[in-house]
Structure formats: C-alpha cells, structure tokens
Short mmCIF file of C-alpha atoms in Angstrom, two decimals:
data_model
loop_
_atom_site.label_atom_id
_atom_site.label_comp_id
_atom_site.label_asym_id
_atom_site.label_seq_id
_atom_site.Cartn_x
_atom_site.Cartn_y
_atom_site.Cartn_z
CA MET A 13 -28.66 -28.39 5.90
CA MET A 14 -28.09 -32.03 5.00
CA ALA A 15 -26.63 -34.24 7.70
CA GLY A 16 -22.90 -34.69 7.37
CA TYR A 17 -22.38 -31.72 5.03
CA GLU A 18 -20.91 -28.35 5.92
CA PRO A 19 -22.34 -25.34 4.06
CA VAL A 20 -20.06 -24.08 1.27
CA CYS A 21 -20.20 -20.60 -0.25
CA VAL A 22 -18.49 -19.83 -3.57
CA ALA A 23 -18.43 -16.28 -4.96
CA VAL A 24 -18.29 -15.29 -8.64
CA ALA A 25 -17.56 -11.76 -9.86
CA PHE A 26 -20.59 -11.04 -12.04
CA SER A 27 -20.78 -7.93 -14.21
CA GLY A 28 -23.51 -9.33 -16.45
CA GLY A 29 -21.19 -9.45 -19.47
CA ARG A 30 -20.57 -12.50 -21.62
CA ASP A 31 -17.56 -13.93 -19.77
CA SER A 32 -18.86 -13.52 -16.22
CA THR A 33 -22.31 -14.77 -17.25
CA ALA A 34 -20.77 -17.96 -18.60
CA LEU A 35 -18.64 -18.48 -15.50
CA LEU A 36 -21.53 -17.86 -13.11
CA HIS A 37 -23.76 -20.28 -15.00
CA ALA A 38 -21.08 -22.99 -15.16
CA THR A 39 -20.34 -22.61 -11.45
CA ALA A 40 -24.02 -22.72 -10.47
CA VAL A 41 -24.63 -25.82 -12.60
CA ALA A 42 -21.67 -27.58 -11.00
CA ALA A 43 -22.75 -26.49 -7.50
CA ARG A 44 -26.20 -27.97 -8.00
CA ASP A 45 -24.66 -31.43 -7.64
CA TRP A 46 -22.91 -30.53 -4.36
CA PRO A 47 -25.19 -30.47 -1.30
CA CYS A 48 -25.27 -27.32 0.85
CA THR A 49 -23.37 -25.24 -1.73
CA THR A 50 -24.39 -21.66 -2.52
CA VAL A 51 -23.04 -19.56 -5.37
CA LEU A 52 -22.96 -15.82 -4.76
CA ALA A 53 -22.98 -13.51 -7.77
CA LEU A 54 -21.06 -10.39 -6.70
CA HIS A 55 -22.06 -7.33 -8.73
CA VAL A 56 -20.27 -3.98 -8.39
CA HIS A 57 -22.22 -0.87 -9.39
CA HIS A 58 -19.69 1.82 -10.37
CA GLY A 59 -22.17 4.37 -11.60
CA LEU A 60 -19.76 5.26 -14.44
CA SER A 61 -22.25 4.40 -17.18
CA ALA A 62 -25.77 5.72 -17.68
CA GLN A 63 -26.76 2.07 -18.08
CA ALA A 64 -25.40 0.96 -14.68
CA ASP A 65 -28.86 0.69 -13.14
CA ASP A 66 -30.06 -1.35 -16.13
CA TRP A 67 -27.10 -3.71 -15.69
CA LEU A 68 -27.97 -4.23 -12.05
CA ARG A 69 -31.60 -5.00 -12.95
CA HIS A 70 -30.36 -7.46 -15.58
CA ALA A 71 -28.12 -9.17 -13.01
CA GLU A 72 -31.04 -9.44 -10.58
CA ALA A 73 -33.31 -10.89 -13.26
CA VAL A 74 -30.73 -13.47 -14.37
CA CYS A 75 -30.08 -14.70 -10.82
CA GLN A 76 -33.80 -14.86 -10.02
CA ALA A 77 -34.50 -16.83 -13.18
CA TRP A 78 -31.71 -19.32 -12.56
CA ALA A 79 -32.73 -19.74 -8.93
CA ALA A 80 -36.27 -20.51 -10.12
CA GLU A 81 -34.75 -23.23 -12.33
CA GLY A 82 -33.14 -24.81 -9.26
CA LEU A 83 -29.63 -23.37 -9.51
CA PRO A 84 -28.21 -22.44 -6.05
CA VAL A 85 -27.39 -18.83 -6.94
CA ARG A 86 -28.18 -15.46 -5.39
CA LEU A 87 -27.00 -11.92 -6.05
CA LEU A 88 -25.11 -9.47 -3.84
CA CYS A 89 -24.48 -5.93 -5.02
CA ARG A 90 -22.18 -3.19 -3.79
CA ARG A 91 -22.37 0.42 -4.98
CA VAL A 92 -19.07 2.29 -5.07
CA ARG A 93 -18.23 5.92 -5.64
CA LEU A 94 -15.00 6.70 -7.45
CA SER A 95 -12.78 9.50 -6.26
CA LEU A 96 -10.73 10.76 -9.19
CA ASN A 97 -7.86 13.23 -8.99
CA ALA A 98 -6.18 15.04 -11.85
CA GLY A 99 -4.10 12.60 -13.87
CA ASP A 100 -5.78 9.48 -12.47
CA SER A 101 -6.61 6.62 -14.83
CA VAL A 102 -10.33 5.90 -14.71
CA GLU A 103 -9.56 2.28 -15.58
CA ALA A 104 -7.12 1.88 -12.69
CA VAL A 105 -9.29 3.66 -10.11
CA ALA A 106 -12.39 1.69 -11.14
CA ARG A 107 -10.46 -1.59 -11.03
CA ALA A 108 -9.11 -0.86 -7.54
CA ALA A 109 -12.60 0.07 -6.29
CA ARG A 110 -14.09 -3.05 -7.89
CA HIS A 111 -11.48 -5.33 -6.33
CA ALA A 112 -12.00 -3.77 -2.91
CA ALA A 113 -15.77 -4.19 -3.18
CA LEU A 114 -15.46 -7.82 -4.31
CA GLN A 115 -13.08 -8.58 -1.45
CA ASP A 116 -15.39 -6.98 1.11
CA MET A 117 -18.51 -8.76 -0.16
CA ALA A 118 -16.76 -12.13 -0.25
CA ARG A 119 -15.46 -11.78 3.30
CA GLU A 120 -18.77 -10.53 4.67
CA ALA A 121 -20.53 -13.53 3.10
CA HIS A 122 -17.86 -15.92 4.47
CA ALA A 123 -16.94 -17.00 0.95
CA ASP A 124 -13.28 -18.00 0.94
CA LEU A 125 -13.24 -18.69 -2.82
CA LEU A 126 -13.83 -15.96 -5.43
CA LEU A 127 -13.92 -16.89 -9.14
CA LEU A 128 -13.23 -14.40 -11.94
CA ALA A 129 -13.81 -14.90 -15.67
CA HIS A 130 -10.58 -13.62 -17.24
CA HIS A 131 -9.46 -15.68 -20.24
CA ARG A 132 -6.31 -16.17 -22.31
CA GLN A 133 -6.75 -13.09 -24.49
CA ASP A 134 -7.16 -10.94 -21.37
CA GLN A 135 -3.84 -12.32 -20.15
CA ALA A 136 -2.05 -11.70 -23.44
CA GLU A 137 -3.42 -8.15 -23.68
CA THR A 138 -2.32 -7.40 -20.11
CA LEU A 139 1.24 -8.54 -20.84
CA LEU A 140 1.39 -6.28 -23.89
CA LEU A 141 -0.01 -3.28 -22.00
CA GLN A 142 2.42 -3.77 -19.14
CA ALA A 143 5.35 -4.03 -21.55
CA LEU A 144 4.26 -0.86 -23.37
CA ARG A 145 4.17 0.93 -20.00
CA GLY A 146 7.64 -0.32 -19.03
CA GLY A 147 6.31 -2.66 -16.35
CA GLY A 148 8.57 -4.73 -14.13
CA LEU A 149 8.44 -8.42 -13.34
CA ALA A 150 5.23 -8.26 -11.30
CA GLY A 151 3.47 -6.30 -14.02
CA LEU A 152 4.69 -8.53 -16.85
CA ALA A 153 3.54 -11.59 -14.92
CA SER A 154 0.13 -10.05 -15.64
CA ILE A 155 -3.04 -11.54 -14.17
CA PRO A 156 -2.47 -14.09 -11.38
CA GLN A 157 -4.38 -17.33 -11.82
CA ASP A 158 -4.59 -18.28 -8.15
CA VAL A 159 -3.77 -15.90 -5.30
CA ILE A 160 -4.90 -15.43 -1.69
CA ARG A 161 -5.74 -11.91 -0.54
CA GLU A 162 -6.68 -11.30 3.09
CA GLY A 163 -8.16 -14.74 3.54
CA VAL A 164 -10.02 -14.89 0.21
CA ARG A 165 -8.69 -17.08 -2.59
CA TRP A 166 -9.01 -15.36 -5.99
CA VAL A 167 -9.06 -17.96 -8.80
CA ARG A 168 -9.35 -17.45 -12.56
CA PRO A 169 -10.18 -20.95 -13.83
CA TRP A 170 -10.39 -19.92 -17.51
CA LEU A 171 -7.13 -17.99 -17.75
CA ASP A 172 -5.59 -20.66 -20.01
CA HIS A 173 -8.69 -20.96 -22.22
CA PRO A 174 -9.40 -18.95 -25.38
CA ARG A 175 -12.27 -16.54 -25.67
CA SER A 176 -13.79 -18.74 -28.38
CA ALA A 177 -14.43 -21.50 -25.82
CA ILE A 178 -16.48 -19.08 -23.70
CA GLU A 179 -18.41 -17.90 -26.72
CA ALA A 180 -19.20 -21.52 -27.58
CA TYR A 181 -20.47 -22.17 -24.02
CA VAL A 182 -22.72 -19.11 -24.12
CA ALA A 183 -24.18 -20.17 -27.48
CA ALA A 184 -24.69 -23.78 -26.37
CA HIS A 185 -26.70 -22.75 -23.30
CA GLY A 186 -28.51 -19.80 -24.86
CA LEU A 187 -27.26 -17.40 -22.20
CA VAL A 188 -28.31 -13.75 -22.34
CA TYR A 189 -25.71 -11.12 -21.41
CA ILE A 190 -25.15 -7.39 -21.64
CA ASP A 191 -22.64 -5.44 -23.74
CA ASP A 192 -20.78 -2.65 -21.98
CA ASP A 193 -20.77 0.30 -24.39
CA SER A 194 -17.50 1.54 -22.86
CA ASN A 195 -15.72 -1.48 -24.38
CA ALA A 196 -15.86 0.34 -27.72
CA ASP A 197 -14.36 3.57 -26.37
CA PRO A 198 -10.80 3.96 -27.78
CA ARG A 199 -9.87 6.41 -25.03
CA TYR A 200 -9.24 3.40 -22.79
CA ALA A 201 -5.88 1.76 -23.43
CA ARG A 202 -7.12 -1.82 -23.44
CA ASN A 203 -9.91 -1.01 -25.90
CA LEU A 204 -7.48 0.77 -28.20
CA LEU A 205 -5.15 -2.22 -28.12
CA ARG A 206 -8.00 -4.67 -28.68
CA MET A 207 -9.55 -2.76 -31.60
CA SER A 208 -6.53 -1.29 -33.39
CA VAL A 209 -3.52 -3.46 -32.58
CA TRP A 210 -4.75 -6.94 -31.73
CA PRO A 211 -6.33 -7.86 -35.11
CA ALA A 212 -3.15 -6.92 -36.98
CA LEU A 213 -0.96 -8.71 -34.44
CA VAL A 214 -2.90 -11.97 -34.63
CA SER A 215 -3.02 -11.73 -38.42
CA ALA A 216 0.77 -11.49 -38.57
CA PHE A 217 1.42 -13.89 -35.69
CA PRO A 218 -1.46 -16.39 -35.34
CA ASP A 219 -0.03 -17.91 -32.15
CA ALA A 220 0.45 -14.52 -30.47
CA GLU A 221 -2.29 -15.01 -27.88
CA ALA A 222 -1.13 -18.43 -26.71
CA ASN A 223 2.55 -17.46 -26.73
CA LEU A 224 2.08 -14.19 -24.87
CA ALA A 225 -0.06 -15.92 -22.25
CA ALA A 226 2.61 -18.62 -21.88
CA SER A 227 5.25 -15.94 -21.34
CA ALA A 228 3.12 -14.35 -18.63
CA ARG A 229 2.75 -17.73 -16.95
CA ARG A 230 6.54 -18.30 -16.94
CA LEU A 231 7.11 -14.83 -15.56
CA SER A 232 4.58 -15.48 -12.81
CA ASP A 233 6.57 -18.60 -11.87
CA ALA A 234 9.52 -16.31 -11.12
CA LEU A 235 7.59 -14.22 -8.56
CA PRO A 236 7.80 -16.68 -5.63
CA VAL A 237 11.46 -17.32 -6.48
CA MET A 238 12.13 -13.58 -6.29
CA ALA A 239 10.22 -13.33 -3.02
CA ALA A 240 12.33 -16.11 -1.51
CA TRP A 241 15.51 -14.42 -2.70
CA ARG A 242 14.46 -11.05 -1.25
CA ALA A 243 13.67 -12.69 2.08
CA GLN A 244 17.32 -13.79 2.26
CA ALA A 245 19.02 -10.86 0.53
CA LEU A 246 17.46 -7.91 2.33
CA PRO A 247 17.97 -8.65 6.08
CA PRO A 248 21.83 -8.48 5.93
CA LEU A 249 21.50 -4.97 4.48
CA LEU A 250 19.27 -3.65 7.27
CA THR A 251 20.35 -1.72 10.31
CA PRO A 252 17.94 -0.55 13.02
CA THR A 253 17.70 3.20 13.44
CA VAL A 254 17.38 4.47 17.00
CA VAL A 255 15.25 7.02 18.80
CA ALA A 256 15.65 8.49 22.25
CA VAL A 257 13.43 7.16 25.04
CA PRO A 258 12.46 8.89 28.27
CA ASP A 259 14.98 7.06 30.48
CA GLY A 260 17.85 8.54 28.52
CA GLY A 261 18.54 5.45 26.43
CA VAL A 262 17.60 4.62 22.89
CA ALA A 263 15.15 2.23 21.27
CA PRO A 264 15.05 0.68 17.77
CA ALA A 265 12.77 2.30 15.23
CA THR A 266 12.15 1.58 11.54
CA ALA A 267 14.72 -0.70 9.92
CA ALA A 268 17.01 1.45 7.77
CA LEU A 269 19.20 0.42 4.85
CA ASP A 270 22.96 0.21 5.42
CA ALA A 271 23.82 2.11 2.26
CA ARG A 272 27.51 1.23 2.57
CA LEU A 273 26.79 -2.49 2.23
CA TRP A 274 24.06 -1.89 -0.32
CA ALA A 275 26.22 0.34 -2.54
CA VAL A 276 28.80 -2.35 -3.29
CA GLN A 277 26.22 -4.68 -4.83
CA PRO A 278 25.90 -4.98 -8.63
CA ALA A 279 23.53 -2.41 -10.12
CA ALA A 280 20.70 -4.90 -10.73
CA LEU A 281 20.77 -6.09 -7.12
CA ARG A 282 20.88 -2.48 -5.86
CA ARG A 283 17.74 -1.66 -7.81
CA GLU A 284 15.84 -4.74 -6.66
CA THR A 285 16.77 -4.50 -2.97
CA LEU A 286 16.10 -0.76 -2.92
CA ARG A 287 12.69 -1.27 -4.50
CA HIS A 288 11.77 -4.02 -2.06
CA TRP A 289 13.13 -2.24 1.04
CA TYR A 290 11.22 0.94 0.23
CA ARG A 291 7.95 -0.97 -0.17
CA GLU A 292 8.57 -2.78 3.13
CA VAL A 293 9.15 0.39 5.18
CA SER A 294 6.77 2.79 3.44
CA GLY A 295 3.98 0.50 2.26
CA GLN A 296 4.12 1.95 -1.25
CA GLY A 297 6.08 1.41 -4.42
CA MET A 298 8.98 3.51 -5.66
CA SER A 299 8.68 4.60 -9.28
CA ALA A 300 11.12 3.17 -11.81
CA THR A 301 12.49 6.68 -12.39
CA TRP A 302 13.37 7.10 -8.71
CA VAL A 303 14.82 3.58 -8.48
CA GLU A 304 17.16 4.28 -11.40
CA ARG A 305 18.16 7.67 -10.04
CA LEU A 306 18.91 6.54 -6.49
CA ALA A 307 20.62 3.34 -7.56
CA GLY A 308 23.02 5.51 -9.54
CA GLU A 309 23.63 8.51 -7.30
CA LEU A 310 23.49 6.98 -3.82
CA PRO A 311 26.72 4.94 -4.17
CA ARG A 312 28.60 8.12 -5.13
CA MET A 313 27.17 9.96 -2.14
CA VAL A 314 28.07 7.12 0.20
CA ALA A 315 31.64 7.05 -1.10
CA ALA A 316 31.90 10.81 -0.51
CA HIS A 317 30.36 10.54 2.99
CA GLY A 318 27.52 12.71 1.74
CA VAL A 319 24.38 13.80 3.53
CA ALA A 320 21.13 14.19 1.61
CA GLN A 321 17.38 14.29 1.89
CA TRP A 322 14.69 13.35 -0.65
CA ALA A 323 11.53 14.83 0.81
CA ALA A 324 9.36 13.52 -2.04
CA LEU A 325 10.15 10.00 -0.85
CA SER A 326 10.61 10.83 2.86
CA LEU A 327 14.16 9.45 2.57
CA SER A 328 17.38 10.69 4.11
CA LEU A 329 21.02 9.63 3.91
CA TYR A 330 23.17 10.25 6.95
CA ARG A 331 26.36 8.53 8.06
CA GLY A 332 25.98 5.91 5.39
CA VAL A 333 22.46 4.93 6.47
CA LEU A 334 19.38 5.41 4.28
CA SER A 335 16.28 5.99 6.43
CA TRP A 336 12.59 6.45 5.74
CA GLU A 337 10.43 8.65 7.93
CA ARG A 338 6.70 9.17 7.84
CA PRO A 339 5.87 12.18 5.65
CA ALA A 340 4.72 14.19 8.68
CA ALA A 341 8.35 14.39 9.75
CA TYR A 342 8.98 16.78 6.87
CA GLY A 343 6.92 19.72 8.07
CA ALA A 344 6.70 22.86 5.96
CA ASP A 345 7.91 25.10 8.79
CA ALA A 346 10.58 23.04 10.52
CA VAL A 347 12.23 26.03 12.23
CA GLN A 348 10.16 28.85 13.67
CA ASP A 349 10.85 32.05 15.51
CA ALA A 350 7.54 31.76 17.31
CA GLU A 351 7.47 31.19 21.06
CA VAL A 352 4.30 29.29 21.88
CA GLY A 353 2.84 28.80 25.35
CA LEU A 354 0.72 25.74 26.14
CA SER A 355 -1.28 24.91 29.24
CA VAL A 356 -1.17 21.10 29.36
CA ARG A 357 -3.78 19.64 31.68
CA GLY A 358 -3.37 15.93 30.96
CA ALA A 359 -2.95 13.30 28.29
CA GLY A 360 -3.75 14.21 24.70
CA ASP A 361 -2.42 15.96 21.61
CA TRP A 362 -1.90 19.65 22.26
CA PRO A 363 -1.73 21.68 19.01
CA ALA A 364 0.93 24.35 18.52
CA ALA A 365 -0.27 25.86 15.24
CA PRO A 366 2.62 28.31 14.65
CA TRP A 367 5.01 25.36 14.79
CA GLY A 368 2.87 23.22 12.48
CA GLY A 369 2.45 20.29 14.85
CA SER A 370 1.30 19.02 18.23
CA LEU A 371 2.74 18.02 21.56
CA ARG A 372 1.58 14.53 22.47
CA VAL A 373 1.34 13.82 26.20
CA ARG A 374 0.77 10.31 27.54
CA GLU A 375 0.77 8.87 31.05
CA VAL A 376 3.70 6.49 31.65
CA VAL A 377 5.07 4.50 34.58
CA SER A 378 8.65 5.77 34.34
CA GLY A 379 10.88 8.14 32.44
CA GLY A 380 8.28 10.92 32.22
CA VAL A 381 7.92 14.36 33.78
CA PRO A 382 5.56 15.34 36.61
CA LEU A 383 2.36 16.97 35.44
CA SER A 384 3.21 20.03 37.53
CA LEU A 385 5.98 20.88 35.05
CA LEU A 386 3.58 20.61 32.11
CA GLY A 387 1.00 23.02 33.46
CA ASP A 388 2.51 25.95 31.59
CA VAL A 389 5.17 25.10 29.05
CA VAL A 390 6.79 27.14 26.34
CA LEU A 391 7.87 25.90 22.91
CA ARG A 392 10.95 27.73 21.66
CA ARG A 393 13.43 27.44 18.86
CA ARG A 394 16.99 26.37 19.49
CA VAL A 395 19.28 29.39 19.97
CA GLY A 396 22.53 27.72 21.03
CA GLY A 397 24.08 26.98 24.39
CA GLU A 398 21.31 24.63 25.56
CA GLN A 399 22.51 21.64 27.59
CA PHE A 400 20.80 18.25 27.59
CA GLN A 401 21.34 15.37 30.04
CA MET A 402 20.77 12.00 28.36
CA GLY A 403 20.48 9.92 31.53
CA ALA A 404 20.79 10.04 35.31
CA GLY A 405 24.42 10.31 36.38
CA ARG A 406 25.55 11.26 32.89
CA PRO A 407 27.00 14.70 32.13
CA ALA A 408 24.90 17.37 30.49
CA ARG A 409 26.23 18.13 27.02
CA SER A 410 25.38 20.55 24.24
CA LEU A 411 22.53 19.61 21.96
CA LYS A 412 24.94 19.45 19.03
CA LYS A 413 27.05 16.80 20.71
CA GLN A 414 24.01 14.81 21.82
CA PHE A 415 22.57 14.90 18.31
CA GLN A 416 25.89 13.74 16.91
CA ALA A 417 26.16 10.95 19.46
CA LEU A 418 22.77 9.56 18.44
CA GLY A 419 23.30 10.22 14.73
CA VAL A 420 20.27 12.52 14.41
CA PRO A 421 20.33 14.19 10.93
CA ALA A 422 20.23 17.98 10.78
CA TRP A 423 16.71 18.09 9.30
CA GLN A 424 15.37 16.13 12.26
CA ARG A 425 16.73 18.65 14.77
CA ASN A 426 14.32 21.45 13.93
CA GLY A 427 11.36 20.78 16.22
CA PRO A 428 10.64 23.09 19.14
CA LEU A 429 12.40 22.72 22.48
CA VAL A 430 9.94 22.41 25.38
CA PHE A 431 10.65 24.44 28.53
CA ALA A 432 8.99 24.88 31.90
CA GLY A 433 10.17 28.33 32.78
CA GLU A 434 13.91 28.12 32.10
CA GLN A 435 14.10 24.36 32.68
CA LEU A 436 14.53 22.30 29.52
CA LEU A 437 12.08 19.39 29.49
CA TYR A 438 12.16 17.88 26.05
CA VAL A 439 14.10 17.96 22.77
CA PRO A 440 12.76 16.29 19.59
CA GLY A 441 15.13 13.54 18.55
CA LEU A 442 16.62 13.25 22.03
CA GLY A 443 13.66 12.87 24.37
CA ILE A 444 13.12 14.08 27.95
CA ASP A 445 15.99 15.67 29.81
CA ALA A 446 16.98 13.39 32.70
CA ARG A 447 17.00 16.36 35.09
CA ALA A 448 13.26 16.87 34.48
CA GLN A 449 12.22 13.26 35.01
CA ALA A 450 9.83 12.43 37.84
CA ALA A 451 10.87 10.17 40.69
CA GLU A 452 9.98 6.50 40.43
CA GLY A 453 6.46 5.76 41.64
CA MET A 454 5.17 9.28 41.04
CA PRO A 455 2.50 10.02 38.42
CA GLN A 456 4.32 11.11 35.26
CA TRP A 457 3.80 11.85 31.58
CA SER A 458 5.84 11.37 28.42
CA ILE A 459 6.25 14.06 25.77
CA GLU A 460 6.50 13.58 22.00
CA TRP A 461 6.59 16.18 19.24
CA LEU A 462 4.38 15.32 16.23
CA PRO A 463 5.20 17.46 13.16
CA GLY A 464 2.19 18.28 11.04
CA ALA A 465 -0.30 16.54 13.39
CA ASN A 466 -3.52 18.21 14.53
CA SER A 467 -2.04 21.65 14.04
CA HIS A 468 -5.26 23.40 13.06
#
C-alpha cells in the first residue's frame, strides 16, 4: 500500500460478453492510474448453458492475461443453482439469482461500487417490454442508472451510450469476447423483440432508441417524487390494529389501513396508496389485477359496513379497517372438533397436529401463568358459554362480547381454547385469562397460539 492512499475496490459484472468485456477493460485501464485500486471481475456461473464452464475458463484467461499486462484486475466467481417452478420465467429467475450473487460477492469483497455494462438499446428494449407487459411506473422507468442496494452502489455508466460506441471500443482495443448462444433463442422475450421487432421499429423510426431511452429517464425522475408523496400520503390513512397482551390490555400490531378514509380518495390515489401500503406490510407486491379489483369493490363494502376476507392476499376487512395478517393465520383447519392434550414442561413450541398449529410458551416477568397450570393442558374448540376476564378487577364476560370489544374478526376467533382442567387459561385473539395469571414475582410463562407452525 502506498503511503497516504486508502485501498479502493471497484467491482464489474463480467459475463465475458462484448459489453461487459469492454466495461471491465475500460475500468481496469482507468484504475491503473489510481494507486491502491483493484478491479474485481464478478462472474456468475448459472449452469444454464452447456458452455458455462467454457465461459468461466475464458473469463479466467482474460483476467490473467490483463493482470500480466499490468492491469489491476482479478476474477471472482459464484456458482448458482436456479430453482424453477411451473410458470416461472427462466429469464426472471436467472436475473434475480445473478443480482443476488453479484450483491453478495461485492459485499464480501468490500467493494461498495458495482459497475454494469447496460447501454442505451438495453434501456429502450426494457421500456418496450415493460409496456407490452402492462408495467407500472417503476417498470416503465426501466433500468436504473445509479442506485444503492444494501450498501452497494450499482452504476451503469454506459446507459446513455449507444451500442455502436461499445462495438467501436472493442474493435479499437482488439478485445476478445464470447457470444452467448441463448441470445439467438426466440423463446426469450427480449431476444424475440431484438430480432423480430427492433429492426423494423428502427427502420420506421430512426430515433426510436434515443427517444425511448429518454422517456425511461424521465419516468425514472418521477420515482423519488412518488416516494416522497407516498411518505406523506400514507400515514394519515393508517390505524394501528391491536392484539391482547397477558396483563389484560392491548398492544399495537401491524399498521392497518383505515378503509373509510381511503375509500373517499379518487380512484387513482386509492390504487397507488393500496399498492404501497400492501408492499409495506407484506413485503411483496400486489398484482395489477388485485389492485384494480380491490380499489373498485372495497369502497362499496365499506359503505355497506361489509365484512370480508381475501385469503389469497391475507387481507381482511372488518369495521372499516383493512388488515394484513401473516399467511399462517389462515390455517386450513381453523375450527376442529378434536380435543388435544399437551404436557408442557417449559418454554418452546408445542405442536398440536390435529389443530394444525403449535402452542408457543415463553418465560415472562409478568402477565403469564404458573408452570403448574401448563403441566397438563387441553386444547378444545369453543362451544359457547365460556367466560373470559380481560384484566384484574374487570368483570368476566362472554367470549363473543370480548371479541367484539377488541374488534377481533370472526375468522380470527377459531383457534383452540386452552384449559387446565376446567379452568380457561388462554383464548387466541384475547390472550391469557386474568384469573389464571400468576402472582407478581412468581415464575410464569406466556402462551401464544401459532396457526400452521411446527404442526408436524
């Protein structure tokens, strides 16, 4: 290391094809003039092609040759195995696996900058493909030029440059690259567009590439504006849902959507806030079909004080509030006739297979039950007439009234009641009966019903 210089590591996604070969070479040549700079060529081996091993050997040979010429470059490779389900797009699955591998390699090598060789035609093609698939704003914005993902900055320095400029660079430096035979396979959407549509499009509209790429750039400018708007527009529509806690009170859970406030918005705002809220609470996107359907039918249900459940999305509407629950909450056998005995000997998840779930027991400092009551418990279905005491000094009331008081939807009332002999200990959705709680200072344990968890 030279005095006064910190080591710098720059990563380049390197398939061995023309574009990535040009970018890797240009980066390595530039890095040669910067002391203590290393360029990492990141190669992902998918195993999809019979030539994948040959491509890896080519990448190794190129990097070794350039290093021998004095360029500060070395190769890292990651092998990935694709898991394909029926209906999956090979292109999409391979791209996701490649991005994950590149991200992991860059982070492990402490490279906070990752360069990719996409060019202007790639951008224009992506916009067209997204439009043909009915993509939204994020999709039509196409390939981001500069974005940070989990601490790694992904930059595409040639996104505004034509493919012809890259071809000229390769020819000028006599660079050797590989041709991926799959690029000629019309079964892949991008190849079909490139081979069958693109030549005719450019012939009819010579400026198509530049204009489509410019449109994608303007659309990408709208993304941070939309993010800022959502950050302001969504919070006023949220209302915390509540769950029972062992001391008889309630605690906030996942932020739910106040469907009464949401429903009075214009249709476009309903769709956008619904889409964003669902991604925030579930971590996944809602399809355009579902967005359109719910944005249309939910306001009518709210106006009619309706109650509904959409198990496919883990969504429920109750008392004007739209809530999301983890999919495990929608067990296949929510109500059972089975009476299941469990011998609980301490903390852990205790499976109750006939009920399709588990009883989770954890040691707590207050609000729990003494372990003596958990030694032999029975899980039973609700038969009517059961009384539940929400807190010390409060009257015992029927489960129906307690559920109504807390706003627990009907489909969340179907878990098993937990008894010690004839003493009710726990009710899913309500918590531990105050009459079963241990005295302060005594060892005690909480109870939680987990639908669908560890039931085998």
